[in-house]
Amino acid sequence: MDSPKARPLEYEPIVPMAGHASHLSLEGMHGSVEVPHSGAGFWRQWRAFVGPAILISVGYMDPGNWSTDLSGGAEYKYRLLWVVGAASLMAIFMQVISARLGVATGKDLAQCCRDWYPKWTRWPNWLLCEIAIGACDLAEALGSAVAINLLSHGHITLFWAMIITSADVLLLLALQGFGMRTIEAVVLVLVSTIAVCYFAEIFVLPATQPSFLEMARAFVHPSLHGVGYPNDPQTMAFLAIGIIGATVMPHNLYLHSALVQSRKFQRDEDSIRTAIRFNTIDSTVALIVAFFVNAAILVLAAMVFFNKTSATAGGQMYTFDANTDWIRVAYLTLAPLLGTVAASFLFAIALLASGQSSTITGTLAGQVVMEGFMHWRMAPWLRRILTRALAILPAILIIGIRGNSSVNDLLNLSQVVLALQLPLAMFPMLHFASSRKRMGRWKLGWFLLSTGWISAVLITLMDIYGLPDSIRQAWAVIRGA
């Protein structure tokens, strides 16, 4: 029998007592997936545990990522490629730690904060999480609206497309009947298709092959200074923070620690070790794929848009300037491979799928933080309507006043809001995961301990460094400058 010292109470599974209300987050999913015994073969274990990181990785390839990557490549060529790489690496560390916390404690991050921090922290933590989720949902809504605009060949304006996408809660509820794995499989096929096209352009087509030496120099000599488009006064720090905010997302840290508990594994030492191992592999593989997709988008944007005032595709001339909404012309990066019509259709479908799939994870994250911090339960459809309304109303107002020219600004602004929220999720997570009292023998080892804290400090320092410019840019977006 294990001694109390070897099996501390803090990482026993949370089991609701008979006659008492359950406070499990995502209760319908909790322990719903059977896993084989810890001694089973690698591939049997892998098939059982793979999934949570796929759901998480969809958020790393959402319209917000595409917007910041496109802006980075178009305005600064490869100079921000190192930020995409660094952010992806930090995302791997953070998601691995989040999964480990959920497996070892039997609690998600929101539940840990509620149970182990003073009561007065619950409300501010929950409200700030909701702001971050709303900012993320704004990006998904804008991405979906751009996709609808492209699919209608401009006949549906962005204003009306935003109103249409505000009703996607009905589509989401209908699709959920097919099961989460089916939905994500379809989305991954679509996103994988566009990724294959980007890679073919980079490595196959001579006209769009980048300078790999220049790309390597961008990685080796990171910088946050430089001039992008002619006469553009914007510093690189604002966009770099947006890239980090689009990559390392605070709500994903809460969600991942809950999703890993959907696997019904035993609480013995071997089973917990196996769960941690396969969730680590799952997270690493899924986020490496997401990195290559984001890097490819930035590189192709640099090849097609950087330092150019126009491009010709399908016999039509497209002009660019410092105010161009890059996500609305992003399909031109696929035109050399597919032609303008096919590129526009494929990009719009993938963008729509990305936005819709990301709303699923956003809704799940909203449930996790609400139930974890406040122990409130709400029907998913009502939760979805409230989140979408709070995120979409400001966007509809700004687009209605300013027109179609504000999409990229709004997308990038949403990612900056996410980046500023990140420290409030990272530091509590690292605090708990570093604690032997909370994690027992599964506390972070020296490698994850050092890389996790270094990542958190670097992200926070970048936030502080870019905060003045972020506030200036945010105010410019709001007042329409």
Short mmCIF file of C-alpha atoms in Angstrom, two decimals:
data_model
loop_
_atom_site.label_atom_id
_atom_site.label_comp_id
_atom_site.label_asym_id
_atom_site.label_seq_id
_atom_site.Cartn_x
_atom_site.Cartn_y
_atom_site.Cartn_z
CA MET A 1 0.00 0.00 0.00
CA ASP A 2 1.28 3.45 -0.86
CA SER A 3 2.07 5.68 2.05
CA PRO A 4 0.34 9.08 2.42
CA LYS A 5 3.65 10.70 1.59
CA ALA A 6 3.91 8.85 -1.72
CA ARG A 7 0.27 9.46 -2.63
CA PRO A 8 -0.67 12.95 -1.46
CA LEU A 9 -4.33 13.83 -1.43
CA GLU A 10 -3.83 16.76 -3.79
CA TYR A 11 -3.46 14.60 -6.84
CA GLU A 12 -6.16 12.06 -6.16
CA PRO A 13 -8.96 12.11 -8.76
CA ILE A 14 -11.92 14.36 -8.03
CA VAL A 15 -14.89 12.07 -7.44
CA PRO A 16 -18.25 13.64 -6.65
CA MET A 17 -19.78 12.34 -3.43
CA ALA A 18 -23.18 10.70 -3.52
CA GLY A 19 -25.96 13.20 -2.92
CA HIS A 20 -23.69 16.19 -3.62
CA ALA A 21 -23.55 18.38 -6.72
CA SER A 22 -20.66 17.63 -9.01
CA HIS A 23 -18.28 20.44 -9.85
CA LEU A 24 -16.36 18.63 -12.56
CA SER A 25 -15.60 20.88 -15.52
CA LEU A 26 -16.87 19.51 -18.84
CA GLU A 27 -18.68 16.86 -16.84
CA GLY A 28 -20.06 15.05 -19.88
CA MET A 29 -16.54 14.53 -21.23
CA HIS A 30 -14.82 13.70 -17.95
CA GLY A 31 -13.43 10.13 -18.04
CA SER A 32 -15.43 9.39 -21.19
CA VAL A 33 -12.58 7.86 -23.24
CA GLU A 34 -11.30 4.45 -22.18
CA VAL A 35 -7.55 3.86 -22.29
CA PRO A 36 -5.71 0.52 -22.25
CA HIS A 37 -3.61 -0.66 -19.36
CA SER A 38 -0.32 1.18 -18.86
CA GLY A 39 1.55 -1.92 -20.04
CA ALA A 40 -0.15 -1.94 -23.47
CA GLY A 41 1.84 -1.27 -26.64
CA PHE A 42 2.88 2.18 -27.80
CA TRP A 43 0.40 2.50 -30.67
CA ARG A 44 -2.57 1.33 -28.61
CA GLN A 45 -1.69 3.93 -25.98
CA TRP A 46 -1.12 6.59 -28.61
CA ARG A 47 -4.53 6.05 -30.25
CA ALA A 48 -6.21 6.31 -26.86
CA PHE A 49 -4.46 9.48 -25.67
CA VAL A 50 -4.21 11.42 -28.94
CA GLY A 51 -6.89 14.09 -29.22
CA PRO A 52 -6.71 16.81 -26.54
CA ALA A 53 -3.68 18.45 -28.15
CA ILE A 54 -5.36 18.30 -31.57
CA LEU A 55 -8.26 20.31 -30.17
CA ILE A 56 -5.76 22.72 -28.63
CA SER A 57 -3.64 23.00 -31.80
CA VAL A 58 -6.66 24.13 -33.84
CA GLY A 59 -6.54 27.31 -31.76
CA TYR A 60 -2.91 27.77 -32.81
CA MET A 61 -3.96 27.83 -36.48
CA ASP A 62 -6.97 30.11 -36.10
CA PRO A 63 -7.73 33.35 -38.02
CA GLY A 64 -5.87 35.38 -35.39
CA ASN A 65 -2.68 33.46 -36.14
CA TRP A 66 -3.17 33.84 -39.85
CA SER A 67 -3.71 37.59 -39.48
CA THR A 68 -0.59 38.24 -37.40
CA ASP A 69 1.56 35.93 -39.55
CA LEU A 70 0.35 37.61 -42.74
CA SER A 71 1.00 41.07 -41.28
CA GLY A 72 4.43 40.01 -40.06
CA GLY A 73 5.51 38.67 -43.46
CA ALA A 74 3.95 41.50 -45.48
CA GLU A 75 5.37 44.31 -43.36
CA TYR A 76 8.70 42.92 -42.11
CA LYS A 77 9.51 40.01 -44.42
CA TYR A 78 11.31 37.30 -42.39
CA ARG A 79 12.30 39.54 -39.47
CA LEU A 80 9.56 38.20 -37.22
CA LEU A 81 10.04 34.55 -38.16
CA TRP A 82 12.06 34.09 -34.98
CA VAL A 83 9.06 35.29 -32.98
CA VAL A 84 6.86 32.59 -34.58
CA GLY A 85 9.50 29.97 -33.72
CA ALA A 86 10.05 31.20 -30.18
CA ALA A 87 6.32 31.52 -29.51
CA SER A 88 5.70 27.99 -30.81
CA LEU A 89 8.47 26.58 -28.62
CA MET A 90 7.11 28.38 -25.56
CA ALA A 91 3.63 27.14 -26.46
CA ILE A 92 4.87 23.54 -26.41
CA PHE A 93 6.39 24.03 -22.94
CA MET A 94 3.22 25.68 -21.62
CA GLN A 95 0.80 23.12 -23.04
CA VAL A 96 2.92 20.21 -21.80
CA ILE A 97 2.89 21.74 -18.31
CA SER A 98 -0.86 22.38 -18.50
CA ALA A 99 -1.52 18.75 -19.47
CA ARG A 100 0.77 17.53 -16.70
CA LEU A 101 -1.06 19.66 -14.13
CA GLY A 102 -4.42 18.24 -15.18
CA VAL A 103 -3.23 14.62 -15.15
CA ALA A 104 -1.38 14.82 -11.83
CA THR A 105 -3.89 16.83 -9.79
CA GLY A 106 -7.18 15.71 -11.31
CA LYS A 107 -8.12 19.40 -11.51
CA ASP A 108 -8.04 21.91 -14.32
CA LEU A 109 -6.17 25.20 -13.89
CA ALA A 110 -9.31 27.17 -13.02
CA GLN A 111 -10.23 24.67 -10.29
CA CYS A 112 -6.68 24.85 -8.92
CA CYS A 113 -6.88 28.65 -8.72
CA ARG A 114 -10.26 28.48 -7.00
CA ASP A 115 -9.22 25.84 -4.48
CA TRP A 116 -5.69 27.03 -3.67
CA TYR A 117 -5.82 30.83 -3.94
CA PRO A 118 -7.77 33.27 -1.71
CA LYS A 119 -11.49 33.59 -2.41
CA TRP A 120 -11.24 37.23 -3.45
CA THR A 121 -9.19 36.23 -6.54
CA ARG A 122 -12.02 34.23 -8.12
CA TRP A 123 -14.02 37.10 -9.60
CA PRO A 124 -11.13 39.08 -11.15
CA ASN A 125 -9.51 35.91 -12.49
CA TRP A 126 -12.75 34.76 -14.06
CA LEU A 127 -13.60 38.16 -15.56
CA LEU A 128 -10.12 38.55 -17.08
CA CYS A 129 -10.38 35.05 -18.56
CA GLU A 130 -13.72 35.98 -20.09
CA ILE A 131 -12.15 39.07 -21.68
CA ALA A 132 -9.42 36.88 -23.21
CA ILE A 133 -12.00 34.38 -24.50
CA GLY A 134 -14.04 37.25 -25.96
CA ALA A 135 -10.94 38.61 -27.72
CA CYS A 136 -10.25 35.17 -29.16
CA ASP A 137 -13.85 34.82 -30.29
CA LEU A 138 -13.60 38.20 -32.00
CA ALA A 139 -10.77 36.78 -34.14
CA GLU A 140 -12.78 33.68 -35.02
CA ALA A 141 -15.84 35.77 -35.95
CA LEU A 142 -13.79 38.12 -38.13
CA GLY A 143 -12.08 35.20 -39.84
CA SER A 144 -15.40 33.54 -40.57
CA ALA A 145 -16.81 36.85 -41.87
CA VAL A 146 -13.87 37.30 -44.26
CA ALA A 147 -14.39 33.73 -45.48
CA ILE A 148 -18.10 34.38 -46.15
CA ASN A 149 -17.17 37.60 -47.98
CA LEU A 150 -14.70 35.71 -50.19
CA LEU A 151 -17.06 32.81 -50.89
CA SER A 152 -19.77 35.27 -51.98
CA HIS A 153 -17.25 37.06 -54.25
CA GLY A 154 -17.84 40.25 -52.30
CA HIS A 155 -21.61 40.26 -52.72
CA ILE A 156 -22.02 39.84 -48.96
CA THR A 157 -20.22 42.75 -47.29
CA LEU A 158 -18.15 42.23 -44.18
CA PHE A 159 -20.77 44.05 -42.11
CA TRP A 160 -23.50 41.57 -43.11
CA ALA A 161 -21.05 38.66 -42.97
CA MET A 162 -20.35 39.53 -39.34
CA ILE A 163 -24.08 39.47 -38.61
CA ILE A 164 -24.42 36.11 -40.39
CA THR A 165 -21.54 34.56 -38.48
CA SER A 166 -23.07 35.75 -35.21
CA ALA A 167 -25.72 33.08 -35.78
CA ASP A 168 -23.21 30.26 -36.17
CA VAL A 169 -24.17 28.98 -32.73
CA LEU A 170 -26.99 27.07 -34.49
CA LEU A 171 -24.49 25.45 -36.87
CA LEU A 172 -22.21 24.59 -33.97
CA LEU A 173 -25.01 22.89 -32.05
CA ALA A 174 -25.99 20.88 -35.15
CA LEU A 175 -22.42 19.75 -35.83
CA GLN A 176 -21.80 18.68 -32.25
CA GLY A 177 -24.22 15.81 -32.83
CA PHE A 178 -21.60 14.15 -35.04
CA GLY A 179 -19.06 14.10 -32.21
CA MET A 180 -15.98 16.17 -31.54
CA ARG A 181 -13.51 13.79 -33.17
CA THR A 182 -15.44 13.80 -36.47
CA ILE A 183 -15.60 17.60 -36.57
CA GLU A 184 -11.91 18.00 -35.79
CA ALA A 185 -10.95 15.33 -38.34
CA VAL A 186 -12.78 17.25 -41.09
CA VAL A 187 -11.19 20.54 -40.02
CA LEU A 188 -7.71 19.04 -39.89
CA VAL A 189 -8.11 17.68 -43.41
CA LEU A 190 -9.00 21.16 -44.66
CA VAL A 191 -6.20 22.90 -42.80
CA SER A 192 -3.75 20.16 -43.86
CA THR A 193 -4.76 20.75 -47.48
CA ILE A 194 -3.88 24.42 -47.32
CA ALA A 195 -0.65 23.56 -45.46
CA VAL A 196 0.38 21.15 -48.22
CA CYS A 197 -0.27 23.87 -50.79
CA TYR A 198 1.90 26.35 -48.90
CA PHE A 199 4.73 23.85 -48.54
CA ALA A 200 4.52 23.00 -52.25
CA GLU A 201 4.88 26.68 -53.10
CA ILE A 202 7.86 27.11 -50.78
CA PHE A 203 9.78 24.00 -51.82
CA VAL A 204 8.55 23.24 -55.37
CA LEU A 205 7.58 26.35 -57.32
CA PRO A 206 10.66 28.37 -58.38
CA ALA A 207 8.71 31.66 -58.46
CA THR A 208 7.85 31.50 -54.76
CA GLN A 209 10.89 29.76 -53.28
CA PRO A 210 12.22 31.94 -50.45
CA SER A 211 15.81 32.62 -49.51
CA PHE A 212 16.48 29.95 -46.90
CA LEU A 213 19.75 31.68 -45.97
CA GLU A 214 17.86 34.91 -45.22
CA MET A 215 15.31 32.94 -43.22
CA ALA A 216 18.11 31.32 -41.20
CA ARG A 217 19.63 34.75 -40.49
CA ALA A 218 16.25 35.93 -39.18
CA PHE A 219 16.30 33.05 -36.69
CA VAL A 220 19.92 33.55 -35.63
CA HIS A 221 19.75 37.36 -35.29
CA PRO A 222 16.42 38.18 -33.66
CA SER A 223 15.44 41.84 -33.60
CA LEU A 224 12.47 44.03 -32.77
CA HIS A 225 13.66 47.07 -34.69
CA GLY A 226 13.34 47.91 -38.33
CA VAL A 227 11.20 49.63 -40.90
CA GLY A 228 8.50 47.70 -42.70
CA TYR A 229 6.36 49.34 -45.33
CA PRO A 230 7.59 52.73 -46.54
CA ASN A 231 6.61 55.56 -44.16
CA ASP A 232 5.07 53.05 -41.71
CA PRO A 233 5.82 54.28 -38.16
CA GLN A 234 4.56 51.12 -36.44
CA THR A 235 7.20 49.36 -34.36
CA MET A 236 7.70 45.61 -34.60
CA ALA A 237 7.03 45.11 -30.89
CA PHE A 238 3.26 45.51 -31.24
CA LEU A 239 3.05 42.88 -33.98
CA ALA A 240 5.50 40.58 -32.16
CA ILE A 241 3.27 40.67 -29.08
CA GLY A 242 0.29 39.95 -31.32
CA ILE A 243 2.07 36.88 -32.74
CA ILE A 244 2.79 35.63 -29.23
CA GLY A 245 -0.79 36.32 -28.18
CA ALA A 246 -2.04 34.39 -31.21
CA THR A 247 0.28 31.47 -30.48
CA VAL A 248 0.41 31.07 -26.70
CA MET A 249 -3.23 31.55 -25.73
CA PRO A 250 -4.29 31.85 -22.08
CA HIS A 251 -7.60 30.04 -22.45
CA ASN A 252 -5.81 27.04 -23.98
CA LEU A 253 -3.88 26.61 -20.72
CA TYR A 254 -7.16 26.29 -18.83
CA LEU A 255 -8.76 24.09 -21.47
CA HIS A 256 -5.89 21.63 -21.94
CA SER A 257 -5.72 20.85 -18.21
CA ALA A 258 -9.43 19.92 -18.42
CA LEU A 259 -9.38 17.99 -21.70
CA VAL A 260 -6.70 15.53 -20.54
CA GLN A 261 -9.15 14.36 -17.89
CA SER A 262 -11.45 13.04 -20.61
CA ARG A 263 -9.21 9.95 -20.58
CA LYS A 264 -10.27 7.33 -18.04
CA PHE A 265 -6.92 6.20 -16.68
CA GLN A 266 -6.17 4.67 -13.30
CA ARG A 267 -4.53 6.63 -10.48
CA ASP A 268 -1.63 4.25 -9.88
CA GLU A 269 1.90 5.45 -10.52
CA ASP A 270 2.42 3.64 -13.84
CA SER A 271 -0.89 4.88 -15.27
CA ILE A 272 -0.22 8.51 -14.33
CA ARG A 273 3.31 8.29 -15.76
CA THR A 274 1.91 6.84 -18.99
CA ALA A 275 -0.76 9.56 -19.23
CA ILE A 276 1.85 12.30 -18.73
CA ARG A 277 4.16 10.73 -21.31
CA PHE A 278 1.57 10.40 -24.08
CA ASN A 279 0.03 13.81 -23.46
CA THR A 280 3.54 15.26 -23.74
CA ILE A 281 4.05 13.51 -27.10
CA ASP A 282 0.58 14.56 -28.25
CA SER A 283 1.22 18.21 -27.39
CA THR A 284 4.67 18.32 -28.97
CA VAL A 285 3.65 16.75 -32.29
CA ALA A 286 0.46 18.80 -32.68
CA LEU A 287 2.16 22.14 -31.95
CA ILE A 288 5.15 21.41 -34.19
CA VAL A 289 2.70 20.94 -37.06
CA ALA A 290 1.01 24.22 -36.09
CA PHE A 291 4.41 25.98 -36.13
CA PHE A 292 5.16 24.84 -39.69
CA VAL A 293 1.75 26.04 -40.88
CA ASN A 294 2.21 29.47 -39.27
CA ALA A 295 5.80 29.79 -40.52
CA ALA A 296 4.71 28.88 -44.06
CA ILE A 297 1.98 31.54 -44.02
CA LEU A 298 4.46 34.21 -42.88
CA VAL A 299 7.07 33.19 -45.46
CA LEU A 300 4.60 33.17 -48.36
CA ALA A 301 3.22 36.55 -47.25
CA ALA A 302 6.77 37.89 -47.29
CA MET A 303 7.34 36.53 -50.80
CA VAL A 304 4.09 37.83 -52.27
CA PHE A 305 3.49 41.10 -50.38
CA PHE A 306 6.68 42.48 -48.80
CA ASN A 307 7.88 45.78 -50.26
CA LYS A 308 5.40 45.50 -53.14
CA THR A 309 2.65 47.88 -54.08
CA SER A 310 0.81 45.50 -56.39
CA ALA A 311 0.51 41.92 -57.60
CA THR A 312 -1.03 40.34 -60.66
CA ALA A 313 -3.05 37.12 -60.42
CA GLY A 314 -5.50 35.68 -62.91
CA GLY A 315 -5.01 38.71 -65.17
CA GLN A 316 -6.19 41.10 -62.43
CA MET A 317 -4.10 43.74 -60.70
CA TYR A 318 -4.22 44.01 -56.89
CA THR A 319 -2.73 47.05 -55.17
CA PHE A 320 -1.31 47.18 -51.64
CA ASP A 321 -0.45 49.89 -49.18
CA ALA A 322 0.18 50.26 -45.44
CA ASN A 323 -3.57 50.03 -44.73
CA THR A 324 -4.22 46.81 -46.65
CA ASP A 325 -6.17 44.13 -44.78
CA TRP A 326 -3.78 41.29 -45.47
CA ILE A 327 -6.16 38.54 -44.46
CA ARG A 328 -8.60 39.66 -47.17
CA VAL A 329 -5.97 39.23 -49.90
CA ALA A 330 -4.14 36.30 -48.30
CA TYR A 331 -5.51 33.86 -50.87
CA LEU A 332 -3.11 35.48 -53.38
CA THR A 333 -0.30 33.59 -51.64
CA LEU A 334 -1.87 30.39 -53.06
CA ALA A 335 -2.54 31.82 -56.53
CA PRO A 336 0.81 30.75 -58.07
CA LEU A 337 -0.03 27.12 -57.29
CA LEU A 338 -3.81 26.98 -57.75
CA GLY A 339 -4.86 29.99 -59.78
CA THR A 340 -6.83 32.91 -58.40
CA VAL A 341 -10.33 31.37 -58.36
CA ALA A 342 -9.29 28.05 -56.82
CA ALA A 343 -6.97 29.78 -54.34
CA SER A 344 -9.73 32.12 -53.20
CA PHE A 345 -12.17 29.22 -52.75
CA LEU A 346 -9.73 26.94 -50.91
CA PHE A 347 -8.45 29.70 -48.66
CA ALA A 348 -11.98 30.81 -47.78
CA ILE A 349 -13.10 27.26 -46.97
CA ALA A 350 -10.03 26.63 -44.79
CA LEU A 351 -10.43 30.00 -43.07
CA LEU A 352 -14.12 29.34 -42.40
CA ALA A 353 -13.32 25.86 -41.07
CA SER A 354 -10.55 27.27 -38.90
CA GLY A 355 -12.83 29.94 -37.46
CA GLN A 356 -15.69 27.54 -36.80
CA SER A 357 -13.53 24.85 -35.20
CA SER A 358 -11.86 27.43 -32.99
CA THR A 359 -15.23 28.58 -31.72
CA ILE A 360 -15.78 25.05 -30.41
CA THR A 361 -12.62 25.14 -28.30
CA GLY A 362 -13.44 28.71 -27.23
CA THR A 363 -16.85 27.62 -25.99
CA LEU A 364 -15.30 24.67 -24.12
CA ALA A 365 -12.71 26.98 -22.55
CA GLY A 366 -15.50 29.33 -21.46
CA GLN A 367 -17.26 26.45 -19.75
CA VAL A 368 -14.03 25.40 -18.02
CA VAL A 369 -13.26 28.83 -16.54
CA MET A 370 -16.87 29.54 -15.54
CA GLU A 371 -17.35 26.17 -13.86
CA GLY A 372 -13.83 26.09 -12.45
CA PHE A 373 -13.69 29.57 -10.92
CA MET A 374 -17.34 30.15 -10.08
CA HIS A 375 -18.96 26.68 -9.97
CA TRP A 376 -21.66 28.06 -12.26
CA ARG A 377 -23.23 25.86 -14.88
CA MET A 378 -24.80 27.15 -18.08
CA ALA A 379 -26.23 25.42 -21.12
CA PRO A 380 -23.60 25.38 -23.92
CA TRP A 381 -25.94 27.13 -26.38
CA LEU A 382 -26.60 29.99 -23.93
CA ARG A 383 -22.89 30.21 -23.09
CA ARG A 384 -22.08 30.41 -26.81
CA ILE A 385 -24.64 33.14 -27.51
CA LEU A 386 -23.39 35.34 -24.67
CA THR A 387 -19.72 34.93 -25.62
CA ARG A 388 -20.35 35.61 -29.28
CA ALA A 389 -22.56 38.65 -28.54
CA LEU A 390 -19.93 40.26 -26.28
CA ALA A 391 -17.19 39.64 -28.85
CA ILE A 392 -19.05 40.54 -32.02
CA LEU A 393 -21.00 43.69 -31.09
CA PRO A 394 -17.87 45.92 -30.85
CA ALA A 395 -16.63 44.53 -34.17
CA ILE A 396 -19.96 45.15 -35.92
CA LEU A 397 -19.97 48.70 -34.55
CA ILE A 398 -16.42 49.47 -35.69
CA ILE A 399 -16.88 47.89 -39.14
CA GLY A 400 -20.20 49.70 -39.53
CA ILE A 401 -18.50 53.04 -38.80
CA ARG A 402 -15.11 52.51 -40.45
CA GLY A 403 -15.98 50.08 -43.22
CA ASN A 404 -13.95 47.08 -44.37
CA SER A 405 -10.55 48.63 -43.73
CA SER A 406 -10.43 47.71 -40.06
CA VAL A 407 -10.40 43.88 -40.15
CA ASN A 408 -6.66 43.36 -39.83
CA ASP A 409 -6.41 46.01 -37.10
CA LEU A 410 -9.17 44.35 -35.09
CA LEU A 411 -7.63 40.90 -35.52
CA ASN A 412 -4.20 42.07 -34.40
CA LEU A 413 -5.73 44.00 -31.49
CA SER A 414 -7.53 40.87 -30.29
CA GLN A 415 -4.24 38.98 -30.23
CA VAL A 416 -2.56 41.73 -28.18
CA VAL A 417 -5.37 41.44 -25.61
CA LEU A 418 -4.64 37.71 -25.40
CA ALA A 419 -0.92 38.34 -24.91
CA LEU A 420 -1.56 40.80 -22.08
CA GLN A 421 -3.75 38.21 -20.33
CA LEU A 422 -1.12 35.46 -20.64
CA PRO A 423 0.90 36.16 -17.45
CA LEU A 424 -2.27 35.83 -15.35
CA ALA A 425 -2.64 32.26 -16.59
CA MET A 426 1.03 31.26 -16.85
CA PHE A 427 2.28 32.19 -13.39
CA PRO A 428 -0.44 30.40 -11.39
CA MET A 429 0.00 27.32 -13.57
CA LEU A 430 3.75 27.28 -13.03
CA HIS A 431 3.27 27.97 -9.33
CA PHE A 432 1.08 24.88 -8.92
CA ALA A 433 3.09 22.64 -11.26
CA SER A 434 6.32 23.50 -9.43
CA SER A 435 4.86 22.63 -6.02
CA ARG A 436 5.50 19.22 -4.46
CA LYS A 437 2.59 19.88 -2.12
CA ARG A 438 0.21 20.15 -5.08
CA MET A 439 1.81 17.75 -7.56
CA GLY A 440 3.55 15.20 -5.34
CA ARG A 441 6.21 13.27 -7.21
CA TRP A 442 4.89 14.63 -10.50
CA LYS A 443 6.08 18.18 -9.88
CA LEU A 444 8.09 19.71 -12.71
CA GLY A 445 11.63 18.46 -13.24
CA TRP A 446 14.51 20.83 -13.79
CA PHE A 447 14.05 21.06 -17.58
CA LEU A 448 10.34 21.97 -17.66
CA LEU A 449 10.78 24.05 -14.52
CA SER A 450 13.49 26.21 -16.08
CA THR A 451 12.02 26.43 -19.60
CA GLY A 452 8.55 27.13 -18.25
CA TRP A 453 9.62 29.98 -15.98
CA ILE A 454 12.02 31.42 -18.59
CA SER A 455 9.18 31.41 -21.16
CA ALA A 456 6.77 33.08 -18.75
CA VAL A 457 9.28 35.79 -17.82
CA LEU A 458 10.22 36.46 -21.47
CA ILE A 459 6.58 36.78 -22.52
CA THR A 460 5.87 39.11 -19.60
CA LEU A 461 8.92 41.28 -20.39
CA MET A 462 7.81 41.53 -24.03
CA ASP A 463 4.36 42.56 -22.84
CA ILE A 464 5.84 45.30 -20.66
CA TYR A 465 8.22 46.42 -23.43
CA GLY A 466 5.42 46.74 -25.95
CA LEU A 467 2.69 47.97 -23.61
CA PRO A 468 2.97 51.71 -24.45
CA ASP A 469 2.82 51.05 -28.18
CA SER A 470 0.06 48.47 -27.66
CA ILE A 471 -2.08 51.05 -25.86
CA ARG A 472 -1.40 53.59 -28.63
CA GLN A 473 -2.33 51.10 -31.36
CA ALA A 474 -5.43 49.94 -29.48
CA TRP A 475 -6.64 53.51 -29.08
CA ALA A 476 -5.99 54.16 -32.77
CA VAL A 477 -8.14 51.15 -33.70
CA ILE A 478 -10.94 52.21 -31.35
CA ARG A 479 -11.08 55.84 -32.47
CA GLY A 480 -10.54 54.95 -36.14
CA ALA A 481 -7.24 56.71 -36.73
#
